[in-house]
């Protein structure tokens, strides 16, 4: 199933409704995975300076036979460059081999450093220069986004968060929706946490829907208007993870997954991470 679905940002720009994550992928395996993903219909590739794989992502995209304009590329500013955004961005652009990116995110707020507002100012200038189509943040709280808006007048287009059935962050996600900010989900499958994909509730819905547990989780995110960014190096799973547009979850199935939330953080703590 081709990925023809889109979400729209608060600036009216279109963004694919599911993307391909490449955290912890490297080398030829990554190049093969990105090519497989593009072939399977993904049109959003999500990387970051800290992943150390922007060059491979760029190479894979160049040789995949899909027009640059048809691919939505996201990359992210690392924590030690909040005071050096322009140079950090140029380095990412060079590695990707592109003359623009579709979405540039502040990867973590690093609130102790207290530089994220000046970084946001620099991101706004990049967007105004046309070299970035959309700007956003990742792992930001309501208070931090309110501060960006109060001090610059510009809201992010996206807040990328760790969201999966065991970590739903409902209050934050609901608030983002009221602001027209798109939520993207990193580690949407819980970073391979098998307790999610083998949970009896997920298994039962998978059986009812004749879909895999991963497809149930990804469809649940889609129906919550969240752009999931699943990572896989396995061709069959890469294809499986985008094949979620031919079924619907019932209200009771959605509620059963909503009830699985337990605030389980499988990554870094946004308040403490530097
Ligand atoms: P692999 O790369 O070997 O396919 P997340 O995107 O939440 O961080 O999860 C990534 C992890 O989940 C990786 O370990 C990946 O393994 C695994 N994974 C990706 N897709 C699936 C799937 N459809 N079924 C089971 N595990 C998956």
Short mmCIF file of N, CA, C and O in Angstrom, two decimals, residues 20 25 29 33 36-37 42 231-241:
data_model
loop_
_atom_site.label_atom_id
_atom_site.label_comp_id
_atom_site.label_asym_id
_atom_site.label_seq_id
_atom_site.Cartn_x
_atom_site.Cartn_y
_atom_site.Cartn_z
N UNK A 20 9.83 7.09 8.09
CA UNK A 20 10.80 6.02 8.34
C UNK A 20 11.89 6.56 9.26
O UNK A 20 12.54 7.55 8.94
N UNK A 25 20.80 3.15 12.92
CA UNK A 25 21.10 2.43 11.67
C UNK A 25 22.32 3.08 11.05
O UNK A 25 22.46 4.30 11.07
N UNK A 29 23.71 -1.25 5.63
CA UNK A 29 22.41 -1.71 6.10
C UNK A 29 21.39 -0.57 6.06
O UNK A 29 20.26 -0.74 5.63
N UNK A 33 18.10 -0.11 3.82
CA UNK A 33 16.80 0.07 4.50
C UNK A 33 16.07 1.29 3.95
O UNK A 33 14.85 1.23 3.71
N UNK A 36 14.75 0.46 0.55
CA UNK A 36 13.60 -0.44 0.70
C UNK A 36 12.36 0.36 1.14
O UNK A 36 11.26 0.15 0.63
N UNK A 37 12.58 1.30 2.09
CA UNK A 37 11.46 2.11 2.60
C UNK A 37 10.86 2.96 1.48
O UNK A 37 9.63 3.03 1.33
N UNK A 42 7.22 4.80 1.65
CA UNK A 42 7.50 5.87 2.60
C UNK A 42 8.02 7.08 1.82
O UNK A 42 8.82 6.93 0.90
N UNK A 231 11.26 2.49 13.02
CA UNK A 231 12.58 2.12 12.48
C UNK A 231 12.61 0.61 12.29
O UNK A 231 12.14 -0.14 13.15
N UNK A 232 13.14 0.18 11.16
CA UNK A 232 13.43 -1.25 11.00
C UNK A 232 14.53 -1.41 9.98
O UNK A 232 14.66 -0.62 9.05
N UNK A 233 15.33 -2.46 10.17
CA UNK A 233 16.35 -2.81 9.18
C UNK A 233 15.92 -4.04 8.40
O UNK A 233 16.68 -4.55 7.58
N UNK A 234 14.72 -4.53 8.67
CA UNK A 234 14.26 -5.79 8.07
C UNK A 234 13.25 -5.49 6.96
O UNK A 234 12.18 -4.92 7.25
N UNK A 235 13.57 -5.83 5.70
CA UNK A 235 12.68 -5.46 4.59
C UNK A 235 11.22 -5.83 4.82
O UNK A 235 10.32 -5.01 4.59
N UNK A 236 10.98 -7.03 5.33
CA UNK A 236 9.58 -7.44 5.51
C UNK A 236 8.87 -6.54 6.53
O UNK A 236 7.71 -6.16 6.35
N UNK A 237 9.57 -6.17 7.60
CA UNK A 237 8.96 -5.28 8.60
C UNK A 237 8.80 -3.86 8.07
O UNK A 237 7.83 -3.17 8.39
N UNK A 238 9.78 -3.41 7.28
CA UNK A 238 9.69 -2.06 6.68
C UNK A 238 8.39 -1.97 5.87
O UNK A 238 7.63 -1.01 5.99
N UNK A 239 8.12 -3.02 5.09
CA UNK A 239 6.90 -3.02 4.26
C UNK A 239 5.65 -3.16 5.13
O UNK A 239 4.64 -2.48 4.92
N UNK A 240 5.75 -4.04 6.12
CA UNK A 240 4.61 -4.27 7.03
C UNK A 240 4.20 -2.97 7.74
O UNK A 240 3.01 -2.67 7.88
N UNK A 241 5.19 -2.19 8.16
CA UNK A 241 4.91 -1.02 9.00
C UNK A 241 4.20 0.12 8.25
O UNK A 241 3.65 1.01 8.89
#
